[in-house]
Coordinates of C-alpha atoms in Angstrom, one line a residue:
M169 CA -53.8 29.8 79.5
A170 CA -52.9 26.6 77.8
P171 CA -50.6 27.1 74.9
Q172 CA -52.2 26.9 71.5
R173 CA -51.0 24.3 69.2
R174 CA -49.7 25.6 65.9
P175 CA -50.9 23.9 62.8
L176 CA -48.3 21.8 61.1
P177 CA -46.7 23.5 58.1
R178 CA -47.9 22.4 54.7
S179 CA -45.7 21.6 51.9
P180 CA -45.5 24.6 49.4
D181 CA -46.8 22.4 46.7
S182 CA -49.8 21.1 48.6
A183 CA -53.2 22.7 48.2
G184 CA -56.1 22.6 50.6
P185 CA -56.1 21.8 54.3
G186 CA -53.6 19.2 55.5
P187 CA -53.7 16.9 58.4
G188 CA -53.0 19.8 60.9
R189 CA -55.3 21.8 63.2
G190 CA -58.3 23.3 61.5
G191 CA -58.3 20.8 58.8
R192 CA -60.3 17.6 58.5
R193 CA -58.2 14.6 57.7
H194 CA -59.4 13.0 54.5
S195 CA -59.2 9.4 53.6
R196 CA -56.6 8.9 51.0
Y197 CA -58.9 6.5 49.2
Q198 CA -62.4 6.8 47.8
R199 CA -64.2 3.6 47.2
G200 CA -64.7 2.9 43.5
A201 CA -62.7 5.8 42.3
L202 CA -60.1 5.1 39.6
A203 CA -59.3 8.7 38.8
V204 CA -55.7 10.0 39.2
T205 CA -56.0 13.8 38.8
S206 CA -52.3 14.7 39.3
C207 CA -49.1 13.0 38.6
P208 CA -46.9 11.8 41.4
L209 CA -43.9 12.4 39.0
S210 CA -44.8 16.1 38.7
R211 CA -45.0 17.5 42.2
G212 CA -44.7 21.3 42.3
R213 CA -45.9 21.6 38.7
R214 CA -49.1 21.4 36.8
A215 CA -49.7 17.8 35.8
Q216 CA -48.6 16.9 32.4
A217 CA -51.2 15.1 30.3
W218 CA -48.9 12.4 29.0
W219 CA -47.8 11.5 32.5
C220 CA -51.3 11.0 33.9
C221 CA -54.5 9.0 33.4
D222 CA -58.1 9.8 33.7
S223 CA -60.8 7.5 35.0
R224 CA -60.6 5.4 31.8
G225 CA -56.8 4.8 32.2
S226 CA -56.3 7.4 29.4
P227 CA -54.1 10.5 29.4
G228 CA -55.6 13.7 30.9
G229 CA -56.6 13.2 34.6
E230 CA -57.5 16.9 35.0
A231 CA -60.6 16.3 32.8
V232 CA -62.0 14.3 35.7
A233 CA -61.6 17.1 38.2
Q234 CA -63.2 19.5 35.7
R235 CA -66.2 17.2 35.3
R236 CA -66.5 16.9 39.1
A237 CA -66.4 20.7 39.5
R238 CA -69.2 21.2 36.9
A239 CA -71.3 18.6 38.8
G240 CA -70.9 20.5 42.1
T241 CA -68.8 17.9 43.8
A242 CA -65.1 18.0 44.7
A243 CA -62.7 15.2 45.0
P244 CA -61.0 14.9 48.4
R245 CA -57.6 16.5 48.6
V246 CA -54.5 14.6 49.5
R247 CA -51.4 16.1 51.3
G248 CA -48.6 16.6 48.8
S249 CA -50.9 17.1 45.8
P250 CA -51.4 20.2 43.7
V251 CA -54.5 22.4 43.5
S252 CA -56.5 19.7 41.8
A253 CA -57.4 17.0 44.4
R254 CA -56.4 13.4 43.8
A255 CA -58.7 10.5 44.2
V256 CA -57.1 7.1 44.2
P257 CA -58.5 3.5 44.4
P258 CA -58.8 1.6 47.6
R259 CA -55.7 0.0 49.0
S260 CA -56.9 -3.4 48.1
H261 CA -57.2 -2.5 44.5
R262 CA -54.4 0.0 44.1
P263 CA -51.6 -1.2 41.9
S264 CA -48.0 -0.6 43.0
L265 CA -47.4 1.5 39.9
T266 CA -47.0 5.2 39.3
G267 CA -46.7 7.7 36.4
P268 CA -46.5 6.2 32.9
A269 CA -46.4 2.6 34.2
L270 CA -49.8 3.2 35.9
C271 CA -51.2 4.6 32.7
S272 CA -50.1 1.4 30.8
F273 CA -51.4 -0.8 33.6
L274 CA -54.8 0.8 33.7
S275 CA -55.1 0.9 29.9
A276 CA -54.3 -2.8 29.6
R277 CA -56.6 -3.6 32.5
K278 CA -59.6 -1.8 31.3
G279 CA -59.0 -2.6 27.6
R280 CA -60.3 0.8 26.7
V281 CA -57.7 1.7 24.2
Q282 CA -58.6 0.2 20.8
Q283 CA -56.9 0.6 17.5
D284 CA -58.9 1.6 14.4
P285 CA -58.7 -1.3 12.0
R286 CA -58.8 1.2 9.1
G287 CA -55.5 2.6 10.4
K288 CA -53.9 -0.8 10.2
W289 CA -54.9 -1.2 6.5
L290 CA -53.7 2.4 5.8
K291 CA -50.3 1.7 7.3
A292 CA -50.0 -1.6 5.4
A293 CA -51.0 0.1 2.1
I294 CA -48.4 2.9 2.6
L295 CA -45.7 0.3 3.4
L296 CA -46.6 -1.7 0.3
L297 CA -46.4 1.5 -1.9
L298 CA -43.0 2.4 -0.4
S299 CA -41.6 -1.1 -1.0
A300 CA -42.8 -1.1 -4.6
A301 CA -41.2 2.4 -5.2
A302 CA -37.9 1.3 -3.6
G303 CA -37.9 -1.9 -5.7
G304 CA -38.6 0.0 -8.9
G305 CA -35.8 2.5 -8.1
L306 CA -33.3 -0.3 -7.5
L307 CA -34.4 -2.0 -10.8
V308 CA -33.9 1.2 -12.8
W309 CA -30.6 1.9 -11.1
S310 CA -29.4 -1.7 -11.8
R311 CA -30.4 -1.4 -15.5
L312 CA -28.6 1.9 -15.8
R313 CA -25.5 0.5 -14.3
T314 CA -25.5 -2.6 -16.4
Q315 CA -26.0 -0.8 -19.7
D316 CA -23.1 -1.1 -22.1
G317 CA -21.4 -3.8 -20.0
I318 CA -20.9 -1.8 -16.8
P319 CA -22.1 -3.9 -13.8
E320 CA -23.2 -2.8 -10.4
G321 CA -20.2 -2.1 -8.2
G322 CA -17.9 -1.0 -11.1
I323 CA -15.7 -2.9 -13.5
P324 CA -14.3 -6.2 -12.1
E325 CA -10.8 -7.3 -12.8
N326 CA -12.0 -10.0 -15.2
G327 CA -14.3 -7.8 -17.2
V328 CA -18.1 -7.5 -17.1
P329 CA -20.9 -10.0 -17.7
E330 CA -22.6 -10.3 -21.0
G331 CA -26.3 -9.6 -21.8
T332 CA -26.5 -5.9 -21.3
V333 CA -29.5 -3.7 -21.7
P334 CA -30.0 -2.4 -25.2
E335 CA -29.7 1.4 -25.8
D336 CA -32.8 1.5 -27.9
G337 CA -35.5 -0.8 -29.1
V338 CA -35.4 -4.6 -29.0
T339 CA -31.9 -6.0 -29.3
E340 CA -30.8 -9.5 -30.2
V341 CA -27.2 -10.6 -29.9
L342 CA -26.0 -12.1 -33.2
A343 CA -22.7 -13.1 -31.7
H344 CA -21.7 -13.1 -28.1
R345 CA -18.1 -12.4 -27.1
S346 CA -17.9 -15.9 -25.5
D347 CA -19.2 -17.7 -28.6
N348 CA -16.6 -19.5 -30.7
L349 CA -18.3 -19.4 -34.1
R350 CA -17.1 -21.5 -37.0
D351 CA -19.4 -19.7 -39.4
K352 CA -22.7 -17.9 -38.8
F353 CA -24.6 -16.4 -41.7
V354 CA -28.0 -14.7 -42.0
E355 CA -29.3 -14.1 -45.5
I356 CA -31.5 -11.0 -46.0
P357 CA -33.1 -9.5 -49.2
C358 CA -30.8 -7.1 -51.1
S359 CA -31.7 -3.4 -51.3
E360 CA -31.9 -1.4 -54.5
D361 CA -28.7 0.4 -53.9
Y362 CA -26.8 -1.8 -56.3
D363 CA -29.1 -1.0 -59.2
S364 CA -27.8 2.6 -59.3
H365 CA -24.2 1.4 -59.9
K366 CA -22.6 -0.6 -62.6
R367 CA -23.0 -4.3 -62.1
F368 CA -20.2 -6.8 -62.5
A369 CA -21.0 -10.4 -63.2
G370 CA -19.8 -12.9 -60.7
C371 CA -19.3 -10.2 -58.0
T372 CA -22.1 -7.6 -57.6
P373 CA -24.3 -9.0 -54.8
R374 CA -27.3 -11.0 -55.7
K375 CA -27.3 -12.8 -52.4
C376 CA -27.2 -10.4 -49.5
G377 CA -26.7 -10.8 -45.8
R378 CA -24.3 -10.7 -42.9
G379 CA -21.9 -13.2 -41.3
V380 CA -19.6 -13.7 -38.3
T381 CA -16.7 -16.1 -38.0
D382 CA -14.0 -16.9 -35.5
A383 CA -12.3 -19.5 -37.6
V384 CA -10.4 -17.3 -40.1
I385 CA -7.9 -15.3 -38.0
T386 CA -6.4 -16.7 -34.8
R387 CA -6.3 -14.7 -31.5
E388 CA -2.5 -14.6 -31.7
E389 CA -2.6 -13.1 -35.2
A390 CA -5.1 -10.5 -34.0
E391 CA -2.7 -9.5 -31.2
R392 CA 0.1 -9.1 -33.7
I393 CA -2.0 -7.0 -36.0
R394 CA -3.1 -4.9 -33.0
R395 CA 0.5 -4.2 -32.1
I396 CA 1.0 -2.8 -35.7
A397 CA -2.0 -0.5 -35.1
E398 CA -0.7 0.6 -31.6
R399 CA 2.8 1.5 -33.0
G400 CA 1.4 3.5 -35.9
L401 CA -1.2 5.3 -33.8
S402 CA 1.4 6.2 -31.2
L403 CA 2.8 8.6 -33.8
G404 CA -0.4 10.7 -33.6
G405 CA -3.9 10.3 -32.5
S406 CA -7.1 12.4 -32.5
D407 CA -8.0 14.8 -29.8
G408 CA -11.4 13.2 -29.8
G409 CA -12.4 9.6 -29.2
A410 CA -11.8 8.1 -32.6
S411 CA -8.4 7.8 -34.3
I412 CA -7.6 6.1 -37.7
L413 CA -4.5 4.8 -39.4
D414 CA -4.6 3.9 -43.1
L415 CA -1.5 2.1 -44.2
H416 CA -2.6 2.4 -47.9
S417 CA -3.0 6.1 -48.2
G418 CA -0.8 7.0 -45.1
A419 CA -3.6 8.9 -43.4
L420 CA -3.1 9.3 -39.7
S421 CA -5.2 11.2 -37.2
L422 CA -3.2 14.0 -35.6
G423 CA -5.1 16.4 -33.2
K424 CA -8.1 17.7 -35.1
H425 CA -6.6 16.9 -38.5
F426 CA -5.0 14.2 -40.7
V427 CA -1.4 13.9 -41.9
N428 CA 0.3 11.6 -44.3
L429 CA 2.5 9.6 -42.0
Y430 CA 4.9 8.5 -44.8
R431 CA 5.6 12.1 -45.8
Y432 CA 5.3 13.5 -42.3
F433 CA 7.8 11.1 -40.6
G434 CA 9.8 10.1 -43.7
D435 CA 12.4 7.4 -43.2
K436 CA 11.5 7.0 -39.5
I437 CA 8.6 4.9 -40.6
Q438 CA 11.0 2.0 -41.4
D439 CA 11.7 1.9 -37.7
V440 CA 8.0 1.6 -36.9
F441 CA 6.8 -1.0 -39.4
T442 CA 8.7 -4.1 -40.6
E443 CA 8.4 -6.3 -43.7
E444 CA 6.9 -9.0 -41.4
D445 CA 4.2 -6.5 -40.4
F446 CA 3.1 -5.8 -44.0
A447 CA 3.3 -9.5 -44.9
L448 CA 1.0 -10.4 -42.0
Y449 CA -1.4 -7.6 -43.1
R450 CA -1.6 -8.9 -46.6
D451 CA -2.1 -12.5 -45.5
V452 CA -5.0 -11.5 -43.2
R453 CA -6.6 -9.5 -45.9
Q454 CA -6.5 -12.3 -48.4
R455 CA -8.0 -14.9 -46.0
I456 CA -10.9 -12.6 -45.2
Q457 CA -11.5 -11.9 -48.9
Q458 CA -11.6 -15.6 -49.6
R459 CA -14.1 -16.3 -46.8
I460 CA -16.4 -13.6 -48.1
A461 CA -16.3 -14.9 -51.6
Q462 CA -17.0 -18.4 -50.4
V463 CA -20.0 -17.4 -48.3
F464 CA -21.6 -15.2 -51.0
G465 CA -20.8 -17.6 -53.8
I466 CA -18.7 -15.3 -55.9
S467 CA -15.1 -15.4 -57.3
S468 CA -12.4 -14.1 -55.0
S469 CA -10.5 -12.8 -58.0
A470 CA -13.4 -10.6 -59.0
M471 CA -13.2 -8.7 -55.7
Y472 CA -10.8 -5.7 -55.3
L473 CA -9.5 -4.2 -52.1
T474 CA -10.8 -0.6 -52.0
K475 CA -10.5 2.5 -49.9
P476 CA -10.8 3.4 -47.2
T477 CA -9.3 0.4 -45.5
F478 CA -8.0 1.4 -42.1
F479 CA -7.3 0.7 -38.4
S480 CA -9.5 2.4 -35.8
R481 CA -8.9 3.1 -32.2
M482 CA -11.9 4.3 -30.1
N483 CA -12.2 5.4 -26.5
S484 CA -14.6 7.3 -24.3
T485 CA -13.0 10.8 -25.0
G486 CA -15.6 13.3 -26.2
A487 CA -15.7 14.2 -29.9
K488 CA -13.8 17.3 -31.0
T489 CA -14.7 17.2 -34.7
T490 CA -17.3 15.4 -36.8
H491 CA -14.6 12.8 -37.7
D492 CA -14.8 11.6 -34.0
E493 CA -18.6 11.0 -34.2
Y494 CA -18.4 7.3 -35.3
W495 CA -21.7 6.3 -33.7
H496 CA -24.1 7.6 -36.3
P497 CA -26.2 5.1 -38.3
H498 CA -25.0 4.8 -41.9
V499 CA -25.0 2.7 -45.0
D500 CA -21.5 2.0 -46.5
K501 CA -22.7 1.9 -50.1
V502 CA -24.3 5.3 -49.7
T503 CA -21.3 6.8 -47.9
Y504 CA -18.8 5.2 -50.2
G505 CA -20.2 4.2 -53.6
S506 CA -17.3 1.9 -54.3
F507 CA -18.2 -0.5 -51.4
D508 CA -19.9 -3.8 -52.2
Y509 CA -18.6 -5.9 -49.3
T510 CA -17.5 -4.7 -45.9
S511 CA -15.6 -6.6 -43.3
L512 CA -14.2 -5.8 -39.8
L513 CA -11.5 -7.7 -38.0
Y514 CA -11.8 -7.0 -34.2
L515 CA -8.5 -6.7 -32.3
S516 CA -9.8 -6.4 -28.7
D517 CA -12.5 -7.9 -26.5
Y518 CA -15.8 -6.4 -25.6
S519 CA -16.4 -6.1 -21.8
R520 CA -12.7 -7.0 -21.1
D521 CA -10.8 -4.3 -23.0
F522 CA -13.7 -1.9 -23.3
G523 CA -17.4 -1.3 -22.6
G524 CA -19.9 -0.2 -25.1
G525 CA -18.6 -0.2 -28.7
R526 CA -20.7 -3.1 -30.0
F527 CA -21.5 -3.3 -33.7
V528 CA -25.3 -2.9 -34.3
F529 CA -27.3 -3.9 -37.4
M530 CA -30.4 -1.8 -37.3
D531 CA -33.2 -3.8 -38.8
A532 CA -36.9 -2.8 -38.9
D533 CA -38.0 -5.2 -36.3
S534 CA -35.0 -5.2 -34.0
N535 CA -31.3 -4.5 -33.6
K536 CA -28.8 -7.3 -34.1
T537 CA -25.5 -6.8 -32.3
V538 CA -22.1 -8.3 -32.7
E539 CA -19.9 -8.3 -29.6
P540 CA -16.3 -7.8 -30.6
R541 CA -13.7 -10.5 -29.8
A542 CA -10.0 -10.5 -30.8
G543 CA -9.7 -12.4 -34.1
R544 CA -13.5 -12.2 -34.9
V545 CA -14.4 -11.2 -38.4
S546 CA -17.8 -9.7 -39.1
F547 CA -18.7 -9.2 -42.8
F548 CA -21.8 -8.1 -44.8
T549 CA -23.0 -6.7 -48.1
S550 CA -22.6 -2.9 -48.1
G551 CA -26.1 -1.8 -49.1
S552 CA -29.1 -0.4 -47.2
E553 CA -30.1 -3.9 -46.2
N554 CA -27.3 -3.6 -43.6
L555 CA -27.9 -0.2 -42.0
H556 CA -25.6 -0.1 -39.0
R557 CA -23.8 1.9 -36.3
V558 CA -21.3 1.4 -33.5
E559 CA -22.2 2.1 -29.9
K560 CA -20.3 4.7 -28.0
V561 CA -17.3 3.3 -26.1
Q562 CA -17.9 3.9 -22.4
W563 CA -14.6 2.8 -21.0
G564 CA -11.3 1.3 -22.2
T565 CA -10.1 1.2 -25.8
R566 CA -11.6 -0.6 -28.8
F567 CA -9.3 -1.6 -31.7
A568 CA -10.4 -2.9 -35.1
I569 CA -9.6 -2.8 -38.8
T570 CA -12.1 -2.2 -41.5
I571 CA -11.3 -4.0 -44.8
S572 CA -13.5 -3.1 -47.8
F573 CA -14.0 -4.7 -51.2
S574 CA -15.4 -3.4 -54.5
C575 CA -16.5 -5.2 -57.6
D576 CA -15.2 -2.3 -59.8
P577 CA -11.6 -2.7 -60.7
E578 CA -11.3 1.0 -61.2
H579 CA -11.7 1.5 -57.4
G580 CA -9.2 -1.2 -56.5
I581 CA -6.1 -0.3 -54.4
A582 CA -2.9 -2.3 -53.8
D583 CA -1.6 -3.7 -50.5
P584 CA 0.9 -1.5 -48.6
I585 CA 4.6 -2.3 -48.7
P586 CA 7.6 -1.1 -46.7
G587 CA 8.5 2.5 -47.6
W588 CA 5.0 3.1 -49.1
P589 CA 4.1 5.1 -51.1

């Protein structure tokens, strides 16, 4: 008996009869077929949809086999394929690509994959909205960073730029720090505050307004005056952000209270202040008084220095008592009935020595700000026509001296002298 030929073993991941005995050899190719029903990259496993293509060159080749089964026809099986048979194009048309590359090739060749134009517009709209939101966020952040003289990236060595964002309402800058003003004056109508007080001819305001000048006190003189303030305030200082030194009454901030520095320190004061210090103080006061009289058209001799006249030192430390809350709007004539004319001599520079701390006139239509500059004098009539406040200091230290004048001789005070009082 002739020996029987054993059928050739089939690969464990092949399905259906192979080329061995008892099986009819199938042609690997079927004319006109473009279906790939299993992935060459997934032998031994069920075909993954994203690896394979159907007859349209789209993912999901198994769908072709299912449609053939429902129609009663079966695709020829190929050795080495899973249970689902694989039909491939004729050799003359078969691309030398497999797996994902084949999917891409067939998709591009057939041009079946099309994008919905509505999807393009939707994506463009979403990108536009995201860009607008990002731009708005950057703008808000930039504004918050630049408020009160603090620029993006922190405080540079040479200070910060001018033109900051106002804290509230519309703000106009009456005097920039970089301006060098000979005289700048704005006349405004007087309030009725002066009618409730005794009038003094040749002194009580009939012409009201506000002025700024950089031509009365030099920068060097302002620095010398500042050193007087620094030495005196070094003896005490408030626990909060605002400290005062009054050389006339001797009032000095100390913790949460005030002390009389002349009594508290006694003879030690002679080692702190010199006769030259007091002489400079008197000379500066007299020049400011004369400029105010000239601008308002009154007699300088009819004006009297009045209290409180004091040095102020402000920083960003939080307030500990109401005396530290210097930023509230107020009217000098209402707070101190003796005031008729108020002046401030600035001893440090806005945006270089400190941030914030601008002087703000609060008018009905807008705010008018004065940016401090060492040696700059700001002066104004003390009634309600000049409602004002000081911005909170954000960083650094702001030095100034408030010098007040009254038309009533009964409220006049003398200049300080060594060993006072």
